[in-house]
JSON list of C-alpha atoms in Angstrom, two decimals:
[
{"chain": "Y", "resi": 412, "resn": "GLU", "atom": "CA", "xyz": [3.72, 14.85, 6.34]},
{"chain": "Y", "resi": 413, "resn": "ALA", "atom": "CA", "xyz": [6.38, 12.15, 6.29]},
{"chain": "Y", "resi": 414, "resn": "GLY", "atom": "CA", "xyz": [6.49, 9.93, 3.23]},
{"chain": "Y", "resi": 415, "resn": "VAL", "atom": "CA", "xyz": [6.94, 6.19, 2.92]},
{"chain": "Y", "resi": 416, "resn": "ALA", "atom": "CA", "xyz": [10.18, 5.11, 4.59]},
{"chain": "Y", "resi": 417, "resn": "GLN", "atom": "CA", "xyz": [12.25, 2.14, 3.48]},
{"chain": "Y", "resi": 418, "resn": "SER", "atom": "CA", "xyz": [15.49, 0.62, 4.66]},
{"chain": "Y", "resi": 419, "resn": "PRO", "atom": "CA", "xyz": [18.11, -0.25, 3.75]},
{"chain": "Y", "resi": 420, "resn": "ARG", "atom": "CA", "xyz": [18.54, 1.82, 0.59]},
{"chain": "Y", "resi": 421, "resn": "TYR", "atom": "CA", "xyz": [21.14, -0.54, -0.84]},
{"chain": "Y", "resi": 422, "resn": "LYS", "atom": "CA", "xyz": [22.06, -4.16, -0.16]},
{"chain": "Y", "resi": 423, "resn": "ILE", "atom": "CA", "xyz": [24.62, -6.46, -1.72]},
{"chain": "Y", "resi": 424, "resn": "ILE", "atom": "CA", "xyz": [24.51, -10.17, -0.86]},
{"chain": "Y", "resi": 425, "resn": "GLU", "atom": "CA", "xyz": [25.80, -13.47, -2.20]},
{"chain": "Y", "resi": 426, "resn": "LYS", "atom": "CA", "xyz": [23.37, -15.91, -3.78]},
{"chain": "Y", "resi": 427, "resn": "ARG", "atom": "CA", "xyz": [21.76, -18.31, -1.31]},
{"chain": "Y", "resi": 428, "resn": "GLN", "atom": "CA", "xyz": [22.02, -15.70, 1.47]},
{"chain": "Y", "resi": 429, "resn": "SER", "atom": "CA", "xyz": [18.97, -14.16, 3.15]},
{"chain": "Y", "resi": 430, "resn": "VAL", "atom": "CA", "xyz": [17.89, -10.54, 3.16]},
{"chain": "Y", "resi": 431, "resn": "ALA", "atom": "CA", "xyz": [15.09, -8.49, 4.71]},
{"chain": "Y", "resi": 432, "resn": "PHE", "atom": "CA", "xyz": [13.62, -5.15, 3.76]},
{"chain": "Y", "resi": 433, "resn": "TRP", "atom": "CA", "xyz": [11.59, -2.86, 5.98]},
{"chain": "Y", "resi": 434, "resn": "CYS", "atom": "CA", "xyz": [8.85, -0.40, 5.10]},
{"chain": "Y", "resi": 435, "resn": "ASN", "atom": "CA", "xyz": [6.96, 2.17, 7.16]},
{"chain": "Y", "resi": 436, "resn": "PRO", "atom": "CA", "xyz": [3.95, 3.58, 5.27]},
{"chain": "Y", "resi": 437, "resn": "ILE", "atom": "CA", "xyz": [2.39, 7.01, 5.56]},
{"chain": "Y", "resi": 438, "resn": "SER", "atom": "CA", "xyz": [0.45, 7.31, 8.80]},
{"chain": "Y", "resi": 439, "resn": "GLY", "atom": "CA", "xyz": [-3.17, 6.31, 8.37]},
{"chain": "Y", "resi": 440, "resn": "HIS", "atom": "CA", "xyz": [-2.64, 4.42, 5.12]},
{"chain": "Y", "resi": 441, "resn": "ALA", "atom": "CA", "xyz": [-4.36, 1.07, 5.44]},
{"chain": "Y", "resi": 442, "resn": "THR", "atom": "CA", "xyz": [-3.11, -0.40, 2.16]},
{"chain": "Y", "resi": 443, "resn": "LEU", "atom": "CA", "xyz": [0.53, -1.37, 1.70]},
{"chain": "Y", "resi": 444, "resn": "TYR", "atom": "CA", "xyz": [2.18, -2.77, -1.44]},
{"chain": "Y", "resi": 445, "resn": "TRP", "atom": "CA", "xyz": [5.51, -4.42, -2.15]},
{"chain": "Y", "resi": 446, "resn": "TYR", "atom": "CA", "xyz": [6.82, -4.31, -5.72]},
{"chain": "Y", "resi": 447, "resn": "GLN", "atom": "CA", "xyz": [9.82, -5.72, -7.52]},
{"chain": "Y", "resi": 448, "resn": "GLN", "atom": "CA", "xyz": [11.19, -3.52, -10.29]},
{"chain": "Y", "resi": 449, "resn": "ILE", "atom": "CA", "xyz": [13.81, -5.01, -12.57]},
{"chain": "Y", "resi": 450, "resn": "LEU", "atom": "CA", "xyz": [15.85, -2.52, -14.58]},
{"chain": "Y", "resi": 451, "resn": "GLY", "atom": "CA", "xyz": [13.95, -1.35, -17.65]},
{"chain": "Y", "resi": 452, "resn": "GLN", "atom": "CA", "xyz": [10.62, -2.81, -16.54]},
{"chain": "Y", "resi": 453, "resn": "GLY", "atom": "CA", "xyz": [7.55, -1.63, -14.68]},
{"chain": "Y", "resi": 454, "resn": "PRO", "atom": "CA", "xyz": [6.93, -2.39, -11.01]},
{"chain": "Y", "resi": 455, "resn": "LYS", "atom": "CA", "xyz": [5.60, -5.90, -10.47]},
{"chain": "Y", "resi": 456, "resn": "LEU", "atom": "CA", "xyz": [3.25, -6.32, -7.52]},
{"chain": "Y", "resi": 457, "resn": "LEU", "atom": "CA", "xyz": [4.49, -8.95, -5.09]},
{"chain": "Y", "resi": 458, "resn": "ILE", "atom": "CA", "xyz": [1.97, -8.54, -2.29]},
{"chain": "Y", "resi": 459, "resn": "GLN", "atom": "CA", "xyz": [-0.79, -6.16, -1.26]},
{"chain": "Y", "resi": 460, "resn": "PHE", "atom": "CA", "xyz": [-1.95, -5.78, 2.35]},
{"chain": "Y", "resi": 461, "resn": "GLN", "atom": "CA", "xyz": [-5.10, -4.18, 3.66]},
{"chain": "Y", "resi": 462, "resn": "ASN", "atom": "CA", "xyz": [-4.32, -3.46, 7.33]},
{"chain": "Y", "resi": 463, "resn": "ASN", "atom": "CA", "xyz": [-2.67, -6.74, 8.39]},
{"chain": "Y", "resi": 464, "resn": "GLY", "atom": "CA", "xyz": [-4.54, -8.97, 5.94]},
{"chain": "Y", "resi": 465, "resn": "VAL", "atom": "CA", "xyz": [-3.28, -10.10, 2.52]},
{"chain": "Y", "resi": 466, "resn": "VAL", "atom": "CA", "xyz": [-5.37, -8.86, -0.42]},
{"chain": "Y", "resi": 467, "resn": "ASP", "atom": "CA", "xyz": [-3.24, -10.36, -3.19]},
{"chain": "Y", "resi": 468, "resn": "ASP", "atom": "CA", "xyz": [0.00, -12.32, -3.24]},
{"chain": "Y", "resi": 469, "resn": "SER", "atom": "CA", "xyz": [-0.49, -14.19, -6.50]},
{"chain": "Y", "resi": 470, "resn": "GLN", "atom": "CA", "xyz": [2.89, -13.08, -7.90]},
{"chain": "Y", "resi": 471, "resn": "LEU", "atom": "CA", "xyz": [4.92, -13.64, -4.72]},
{"chain": "Y", "resi": 472, "resn": "PRO", "atom": "CA", "xyz": [7.38, -16.56, -5.15]},
{"chain": "Y", "resi": 473, "resn": "LYS", "atom": "CA", "xyz": [6.34, -18.18, -1.92]},
{"chain": "Y", "resi": 474, "resn": "ASP", "atom": "CA", "xyz": [9.10, -20.77, -1.93]},
{"chain": "Y", "resi": 475, "resn": "ARG", "atom": "CA", "xyz": [11.63, -18.03, -1.19]},
{"chain": "Y", "resi": 476, "resn": "PHE", "atom": "CA", "xyz": [9.78, -14.77, -0.50]},
{"chain": "Y", "resi": 477, "resn": "SER", "atom": "CA", "xyz": [7.71, -13.92, 2.55]},
{"chain": "Y", "resi": 478, "resn": "ALA", "atom": "CA", "xyz": [6.12, -10.74, 3.85]},
{"chain": "Y", "resi": 479, "resn": "GLU", "atom": "CA", "xyz": [4.33, -9.71, 6.98]},
{"chain": "Y", "resi": 480, "resn": "ARG", "atom": "CA", "xyz": [2.52, -6.71, 8.37]},
{"chain": "Y", "resi": 481, "resn": "LEU", "atom": "CA", "xyz": [1.79, -7.89, 11.85]},
{"chain": "Y", "resi": 482, "resn": "LYS", "atom": "CA", "xyz": [0.30, -4.77, 13.45]},
{"chain": "Y", "resi": 483, "resn": "GLY", "atom": "CA", "xyz": [-1.16, -3.29, 10.30]},
{"chain": "Y", "resi": 484, "resn": "VAL", "atom": "CA", "xyz": [1.47, -0.57, 10.13]},
{"chain": "Y", "resi": 485, "resn": "ASP", "atom": "CA", "xyz": [5.05, -1.31, 9.07]},
{"chain": "Y", "resi": 486, "resn": "SER", "atom": "CA", "xyz": [5.99, -4.33, 6.99]},
{"chain": "Y", "resi": 487, "resn": "THR", "atom": "CA", "xyz": [8.93, -6.62, 6.28]},
{"chain": "Y", "resi": 488, "resn": "LEU", "atom": "CA", "xyz": [9.73, -8.45, 3.04]},
{"chain": "Y", "resi": 489, "resn": "LYS", "atom": "CA", "xyz": [12.21, -11.34, 3.24]},
{"chain": "Y", "resi": 490, "resn": "ILE", "atom": "CA", "xyz": [14.03, -13.35, 0.61]},
{"chain": "Y", "resi": 491, "resn": "GLN", "atom": "CA", "xyz": [15.52, -16.68, 1.66]},
{"chain": "Y", "resi": 492, "resn": "PRO", "atom": "CA", "xyz": [17.56, -17.91, -0.15]},
{"chain": "Y", "resi": 493, "resn": "ALA", "atom": "CA", "xyz": [18.33, -15.22, -2.72]},
{"chain": "Y", "resi": 494, "resn": "LYS", "atom": "CA", "xyz": [18.98, -15.99, -6.39]},
{"chain": "Y", "resi": 495, "resn": "LEU", "atom": "CA", "xyz": [20.82, -13.94, -8.99]},
{"chain": "Y", "resi": 496, "resn": "GLU", "atom": "CA", "xyz": [17.53, -13.05, -10.70]},
{"chain": "Y", "resi": 497, "resn": "ASP", "atom": "CA", "xyz": [16.31, -11.36, -7.50]},
{"chain": "Y", "resi": 498, "resn": "SER", "atom": "CA", "xyz": [18.60, -8.41, -8.24]},
{"chain": "Y", "resi": 499, "resn": "ALA", "atom": "CA", "xyz": [16.16, -5.51, -8.54]},
{"chain": "Y", "resi": 500, "resn": "VAL", "atom": "CA", "xyz": [14.76, -2.48, -6.76]},
{"chain": "Y", "resi": 501, "resn": "TYR", "atom": "CA", "xyz": [12.16, -3.38, -4.14]},
{"chain": "Y", "resi": 502, "resn": "LEU", "atom": "CA", "xyz": [9.58, -0.65, -3.79]},
{"chain": "Y", "resi": 503, "resn": "CYS", "atom": "CA", "xyz": [7.09, -0.19, -1.00]},
{"chain": "Y", "resi": 504, "resn": "ALA", "atom": "CA", "xyz": [4.00, 1.94, -1.52]},
{"chain": "Y", "resi": 505, "resn": "SER", "atom": "CA", "xyz": [0.97, 2.85, 0.56]},
{"chain": "Y", "resi": 506, "resn": "SER", "atom": "CA", "xyz": [-2.46, 4.32, 0.01]},
{"chain": "Y", "resi": 507, "resn": "LEU", "atom": "CA", "xyz": [-5.58, 5.20, 1.91]},
{"chain": "Y", "resi": 508, "resn": "ALA", "atom": "CA", "xyz": [-8.12, 2.38, 1.98]},
{"chain": "Y", "resi": 509, "resn": "GLY", "atom": "CA", "xyz": [-10.09, 2.39, -1.25]},
{"chain": "Y", "resi": 510, "resn": "ALA", "atom": "CA", "xyz": [-7.91, 5.05, -2.85]},
{"chain": "Y", "resi": 511, "resn": "HIS", "atom": "CA", "xyz": [-6.27, 4.71, -6.23]},
{"chain": "Y", "resi": 512, "resn": "GLU", "atom": "CA", "xyz": [-3.30, 7.01, -5.61]},
{"chain": "Y", "resi": 513, "resn": "GLN", "atom": "CA", "xyz": [-0.24, 5.20, -4.30]},
{"chain": "Y", "resi": 514, "resn": "PHE", "atom": "CA", "xyz": [2.69, 6.88, -2.59]},
{"chain": "Y", "resi": 515, "resn": "PHE", "atom": "CA", "xyz": [6.02, 5.17, -3.14]},
{"chain": "Y", "resi": 516, "resn": "GLY", "atom": "CA", "xyz": [9.05, 4.96, -0.92]},
{"chain": "Y", "resi": 517, "resn": "PRO", "atom": "CA", "xyz": [12.60, 5.46, -2.27]},
{"chain": "Y", "resi": 518, "resn": "GLY", "atom": "CA", "xyz": [13.13, 1.71, -2.72]},
{"chain": "Y", "resi": 519, "resn": "THR", "atom": "CA", "xyz": [15.87, -0.75, -1.79]},
{"chain": "Y", "resi": 520, "resn": "ARG", "atom": "CA", "xyz": [18.33, -1.64, -4.52]},
{"chain": "Y", "resi": 521, "resn": "LEU", "atom": "CA", "xyz": [19.32, -5.30, -4.10]},
{"chain": "Y", "resi": 522, "resn": "THR", "atom": "CA", "xyz": [22.32, -6.80, -5.85]},
{"chain": "Y", "resi": 523, "resn": "VAL", "atom": "CA", "xyz": [22.78, -10.57, -5.65]},
{"chain": "Y", "resi": 524, "resn": "LEU", "atom": "CA", "xyz": [26.27, -11.76, -6.59]},
{"chain": "D", "resi": 1430, "resn": "GLY", "atom": "CA", "xyz": [-3.74, -12.80, -16.97]},
{"chain": "D", "resi": 1431, "resn": "GLN", "atom": "CA", "xyz": [-3.42, -9.05, -16.95]},
{"chain": "D", "resi": 1432, "resn": "SER", "atom": "CA", "xyz": [-1.34, -7.23, -19.55]},
{"chain": "D", "resi": 1433, "resn": "LEU", "atom": "CA", "xyz": [-0.71, -3.66, -20.63]},
{"chain": "D", "resi": 1434, "resn": "GLU", "atom": "CA", "xyz": [1.06, -2.41, -23.75]},
{"chain": "D", "resi": 1435, "resn": "GLN", "atom": "CA", "xyz": [2.92, 0.89, -24.03]},
{"chain": "D", "resi": 1436, "resn": "PRO", "atom": "CA", "xyz": [5.51, 2.16, -26.52]},
{"chain": "D", "resi": 1437, "resn": "SER", "atom": "CA", "xyz": [9.01, 1.64, -25.18]},
{"chain": "D", "resi": 1438, "resn": "GLU", "atom": "CA", "xyz": [10.29, 5.08, -26.11]},
{"chain": "D", "resi": 1439, "resn": "VAL", "atom": "CA", "xyz": [8.99, 8.44, -27.28]},
{"chain": "D", "resi": 1440, "resn": "THR", "atom": "CA", "xyz": [11.06, 11.49, -28.20]},
{"chain": "D", "resi": 1441, "resn": "ALA", "atom": "CA", "xyz": [9.92, 15.09, -28.53]},
{"chain": "D", "resi": 1442, "resn": "VAL", "atom": "CA", "xyz": [11.26, 18.64, -28.42]},
{"chain": "D", "resi": 1443, "resn": "GLU", "atom": "CA", "xyz": [10.83, 21.19, -25.69]},
{"chain": "D", "resi": 1444, "resn": "GLY", "atom": "CA", "xyz": [7.51, 23.02, -25.90]},
{"chain": "D", "resi": 1445, "resn": "ALA", "atom": "CA", "xyz": [5.84, 20.30, -27.95]},
{"chain": "D", "resi": 1446, "resn": "ILE", "atom": "CA", "xyz": [2.89, 18.04, -27.09]},
{"chain": "D", "resi": 1447, "resn": "VAL", "atom": "CA", "xyz": [3.34, 14.28, -26.75]},
{"chain": "D", "resi": 1448, "resn": "GLN", "atom": "CA", "xyz": [0.86, 11.44, -26.28]},
{"chain": "D", "resi": 1449, "resn": "ILE", "atom": "CA", "xyz": [1.75, 8.13, -24.61]},
{"chain": "D", "resi": 1450, "resn": "ASN", "atom": "CA", "xyz": [-0.71, 5.34, -25.39]},
{"chain": "D", "resi": 1451, "resn": "CYS", "atom": "CA", "xyz": [-1.65, 2.37, -23.25]},
{"chain": "D", "resi": 1452, "resn": "THR", "atom": "CA", "xyz": [-3.80, -0.60, -24.19]},
{"chain": "D", "resi": 1453, "resn": "TYR", "atom": "CA", "xyz": [-4.83, -3.11, -21.59]},
{"chain": "D", "resi": 1454, "resn": "GLN", "atom": "CA", "xyz": [-6.28, -6.58, -21.19]},
{"chain": "D", "resi": 1455, "resn": "THR", "atom": "CA", "xyz": [-7.41, -7.06, -17.63]},
{"chain": "D", "resi": 1456, "resn": "SER", "atom": "CA", "xyz": [-10.26, -8.88, -15.98]},
{"chain": "D", "resi": 1457, "resn": "GLY", "atom": "CA", "xyz": [-12.30, -6.95, -13.46]},
{"chain": "D", "resi": 1458, "resn": "PHE", "atom": "CA", "xyz": [-10.95, -3.64, -14.77]},
{"chain": "D", "resi": 1459, "resn": "TYR", "atom": "CA", "xyz": [-11.73, -0.70, -12.51]},
{"chain": "D", "resi": 1460, "resn": "GLY", "atom": "CA", "xyz": [-9.59, 2.21, -13.68]},
{"chain": "D", "resi": 1461, "resn": "LEU", "atom": "CA", "xyz": [-6.28, 3.38, -15.17]},
{"chain": "D", "resi": 1462, "resn": "SER", "atom": "CA", "xyz": [-3.55, 5.30, -13.38]},
{"chain": "D", "resi": 1463, "resn": "TRP", "atom": "CA", "xyz": [-0.42, 7.02, -14.67]},
{"chain": "D", "resi": 1464, "resn": "TYR", "atom": "CA", "xyz": [2.90, 7.37, -12.85]},
{"chain": "D", "resi": 1465, "resn": "GLN", "atom": "CA", "xyz": [6.13, 9.22, -13.63]},
{"chain": "D", "resi": 1466, "resn": "GLN", "atom": "CA", "xyz": [9.54, 7.87, -12.63]},
{"chain": "D", "resi": 1467, "resn": "HIS", "atom": "CA", "xyz": [12.83, 9.69, -13.06]},
{"chain": "D", "resi": 1468, "resn": "ASP", "atom": "CA", "xyz": [16.04, 7.65, -13.26]},
{"chain": "D", "resi": 1469, "resn": "GLY", "atom": "CA", "xyz": [16.94, 6.41, -9.80]},
{"chain": "D", "resi": 1470, "resn": "GLY", "atom": "CA", "xyz": [13.75, 7.79, -8.30]},
{"chain": "D", "resi": 1471, "resn": "ALA", "atom": "CA", "xyz": [10.45, 6.42, -7.09]},
{"chain": "D", "resi": 1472, "resn": "PRO", "atom": "CA", "xyz": [7.26, 6.46, -9.14]},
{"chain": "D", "resi": 1473, "resn": "THR", "atom": "CA", "xyz": [5.01, 9.44, -8.48]},
{"chain": "D", "resi": 1474, "resn": "PHE", "atom": "CA", "xyz": [1.30, 9.56, -9.21]},
{"chain": "D", "resi": 1475, "resn": "LEU", "atom": "CA", "xyz": [0.15, 11.75, -12.09]},
{"chain": "D", "resi": 1476, "resn": "SER", "atom": "CA", "xyz": [-3.45, 10.96, -12.95]},
{"chain": "D", "resi": 1477, "resn": "TYR", "atom": "CA", "xyz": [-6.32, 8.51, -12.68]},
{"chain": "D", "resi": 1478, "resn": "ASN", "atom": "CA", "xyz": [-9.30, 7.70, -14.91]},
{"chain": "D", "resi": 1479, "resn": "GLY", "atom": "CA", "xyz": [-12.18, 5.72, -13.46]},
{"chain": "D", "resi": 1480, "resn": "LEU", "atom": "CA", "xyz": [-14.67, 6.85, -16.09]},
{"chain": "D", "resi": 1481, "resn": "ASP", "atom": "CA", "xyz": [-14.45, 7.34, -19.85]},
{"chain": "D", "resi": 1482, "resn": "GLY", "atom": "CA", "xyz": [-13.22, 10.72, -20.94]},
{"chain": "D", "resi": 1483, "resn": "LEU", "atom": "CA", "xyz": [-10.51, 13.24, -20.28]},
{"chain": "D", "resi": 1484, "resn": "GLU", "atom": "CA", "xyz": [-9.03, 14.27, -16.93]},
{"chain": "D", "resi": 1485, "resn": "GLU", "atom": "CA", "xyz": [-6.90, 17.41, -16.90]},
{"chain": "D", "resi": 1486, "resn": "THR", "atom": "CA", "xyz": [-4.27, 18.31, -14.31]},
{"chain": "D", "resi": 1487, "resn": "GLY", "atom": "CA", "xyz": [-2.17, 21.28, -15.34]},
{"chain": "D", "resi": 1488, "resn": "ARG", "atom": "CA", "xyz": [0.07, 20.37, -18.27]},
{"chain": "D", "resi": 1489, "resn": "PHE", "atom": "CA", "xyz": [-0.90, 16.71, -18.02]},
{"chain": "D", "resi": 1490, "resn": "SER", "atom": "CA", "xyz": [-4.15, 15.14, -19.20]},
{"chain": "D", "resi": 1491, "resn": "SER", "atom": "CA", "xyz": [-5.24, 11.52, -19.28]},
{"chain": "D", "resi": 1492, "resn": "PHE", "atom": "CA", "xyz": [-7.93, 9.83, -21.31]},
{"chain": "D", "resi": 1493, "resn": "LEU", "atom": "CA", "xyz": [-9.76, 6.53, -21.01]},
{"chain": "D", "resi": 1494, "resn": "SER", "atom": "CA", "xyz": [-12.00, 4.57, -23.35]},
{"chain": "D", "resi": 1495, "resn": "ARG", "atom": "CA", "xyz": [-13.32, 1.42, -21.67]},
{"chain": "D", "resi": 1496, "resn": "SER", "atom": "CA", "xyz": [-14.95, 0.14, -24.84]},
{"chain": "D", "resi": 1497, "resn": "ASP", "atom": "CA", "xyz": [-11.57, 0.22, -26.61]},
{"chain": "D", "resi": 1498, "resn": "SER", "atom": "CA", "xyz": [-9.52, -0.90, -23.55]},
{"chain": "D", "resi": 1499, "resn": "TYR", "atom": "CA", "xyz": [-7.34, 2.09, -24.27]},
{"chain": "D", "resi": 1500, "resn": "GLY", "atom": "CA", "xyz": [-6.00, 5.14, -22.55]},
{"chain": "D", "resi": 1501, "resn": "TYR", "atom": "CA", "xyz": [-3.39, 7.80, -23.07]},
{"chain": "D", "resi": 1502, "resn": "LEU", "atom": "CA", "xyz": [-1.39, 10.39, -21.21]},
{"chain": "D", "resi": 1503, "resn": "LEU", "atom": "CA", "xyz": [-1.00, 13.77, -22.90]},
{"chain": "D", "resi": 1504, "resn": "LEU", "atom": "CA", "xyz": [1.84, 16.05, -21.90]},
{"chain": "D", "resi": 1505, "resn": "GLN", "atom": "CA", "xyz": [1.73, 19.65, -23.13]},
{"chain": "D", "resi": 1506, "resn": "GLU", "atom": "CA", "xyz": [4.35, 22.40, -23.19]},
{"chain": "D", "resi": 1507, "resn": "LEU", "atom": "CA", "xyz": [7.08, 19.83, -22.70]},
{"chain": "D", "resi": 1508, "resn": "GLN", "atom": "CA", "xyz": [10.01, 20.75, -20.48]},
{"chain": "D", "resi": 1509, "resn": "MET", "atom": "CA", "xyz": [13.39, 19.12, -20.14]},
{"chain": "D", "resi": 1510, "resn": "LYS", "atom": "CA", "xyz": [12.45, 17.95, -16.65]},
{"chain": "D", "resi": 1511, "resn": "ASP", "atom": "CA", "xyz": [9.65, 15.84, -18.18]},
{"chain": "D", "resi": 1512, "resn": "SER", "atom": "CA", "xyz": [12.30, 13.40, -19.46]},
{"chain": "D", "resi": 1513, "resn": "ALA", "atom": "CA", "xyz": [11.43, 10.30, -17.45]},
{"chain": "D", "resi": 1514, "resn": "SER", "atom": "CA", "xyz": [9.67, 6.96, -17.66]},
{"chain": "D", "resi": 1515, "resn": "TYR", "atom": "CA", "xyz": [5.88, 6.93, -17.67]},
{"chain": "D", "resi": 1516, "resn": "PHE", "atom": "CA", "xyz": [3.85, 3.92, -16.56]},
{"chain": "D", "resi": 1517, "resn": "CYS", "atom": "CA", "xyz": [0.21, 3.13, -16.99]},
{"chain": "D", "resi": 1518, "resn": "ALA", "atom": "CA", "xyz": [-1.28, 0.90, -14.30]},
{"chain": "D", "resi": 1519, "resn": "ALA", "atom": "CA", "xyz": [-4.60, -0.90, -14.48]},
{"chain": "D", "resi": 1520, "resn": "LEU", "atom": "CA", "xyz": [-6.52, -1.33, -11.24]},
{"chain": "D", "resi": 1521, "resn": "SER", "atom": "CA", "xyz": [-8.66, -4.46, -10.99]},
{"chain": "D", "resi": 1522, "resn": "GLY", "atom": "CA", "xyz": [-11.26, -5.82, -8.68]},
{"chain": "D", "resi": 1523, "resn": "GLY", "atom": "CA", "xyz": [-12.82, -4.28, -5.61]},
{"chain": "D", "resi": 1524, "resn": "SER", "atom": "CA", "xyz": [-9.43, -3.98, -3.92]},
{"chain": "D", "resi": 1525, "resn": "TYR", "atom": "CA", "xyz": [-7.84, -2.03, -6.81]},
{"chain": "D", "resi": 1526, "resn": "ILE", "atom": "CA", "xyz": [-5.09, -4.59, -7.41]},
{"chain": "D", "resi": 1527, "resn": "PRO", "atom": "CA", "xyz": [-2.56, -2.83, -9.66]},
{"chain": "D", "resi": 1528, "resn": "THR", "atom": "CA", "xyz": [-0.81, -4.14, -12.76]},
{"chain": "D", "resi": 1529, "resn": "PHE", "atom": "CA", "xyz": [1.83, -1.86, -14.28]},
{"chain": "D", "resi": 1530, "resn": "GLY", "atom": "CA", "xyz": [2.92, -1.63, -17.90]},
{"chain": "D", "resi": 1531, "resn": "ARG", "atom": "CA", "xyz": [6.58, -1.88, -18.88]},
{"chain": "D", "resi": 1532, "resn": "GLY", "atom": "CA", "xyz": [6.85, 1.87, -19.14]},
{"chain": "D", "resi": 1533, "resn": "THR", "atom": "CA", "xyz": [7.57, 4.46, -21.84]},
{"chain": "D", "resi": 1534, "resn": "SER", "atom": "CA", "xyz": [10.84, 6.35, -21.77]},
{"chain": "D", "resi": 1535, "resn": "LEU", "atom": "CA", "xyz": [10.20, 9.96, -22.77]},
{"chain": "D", "resi": 1536, "resn": "ILE", "atom": "CA", "xyz": [13.21, 11.89, -24.04]},
{"chain": "D", "resi": 1537, "resn": "VAL", "atom": "CA", "xyz": [12.77, 15.65, -24.40]},
{"chain": "D", "resi": 1538, "resn": "HIS", "atom": "CA", "xyz": [15.29, 17.42, -26.62]},
{"chain": "D", "resi": 1539, "resn": "PRO", "atom": "CA", "xyz": [16.06, 21.15, -26.49]}
]
């Protein structure tokens, strides 16, 4: 069974530029999560989707971050404009509906210069 | 808000037993999960406690006490490959919204 796919794996941008990350969850997984993980810290939930609906986005900086999961399958996370403090690994995870076990993708390492 | 506390670092020798503690303050608490993350890798699921008591999975066990808002991960027969970061994550509400701790770096010495 294929795991969670993410692209790109690495991205370097200048501050004030825009960037987008893509995630394809495990087939059949209704719940999709986006996390930000800063070096030396735990993953911080940015947004949680159930199918194409938002379950929680209380920690998403909505002035610059946006996410969508239009068809309830793959998802895109966008940052516009990026700030230096956005440098982090962005992790996507998925799970079956109502399940507590999350499966993580390899992440996208973002560097903002 | 939600918060979890874990020790920042634990060291142990190969073959030993180590316990990583986690205390939490979360509203609508549902259960506690544990994840392992090697440097440069993605977190992988280890264990989950929805009820009080001990859950055992091979060399790893996890414990939860709801009355004490406390849990721990127990790793037995430590191996060098167990050197990694370990995160506890509290799940809250009917949609299991996760909040992760800052992680514990486990260093296993030969």
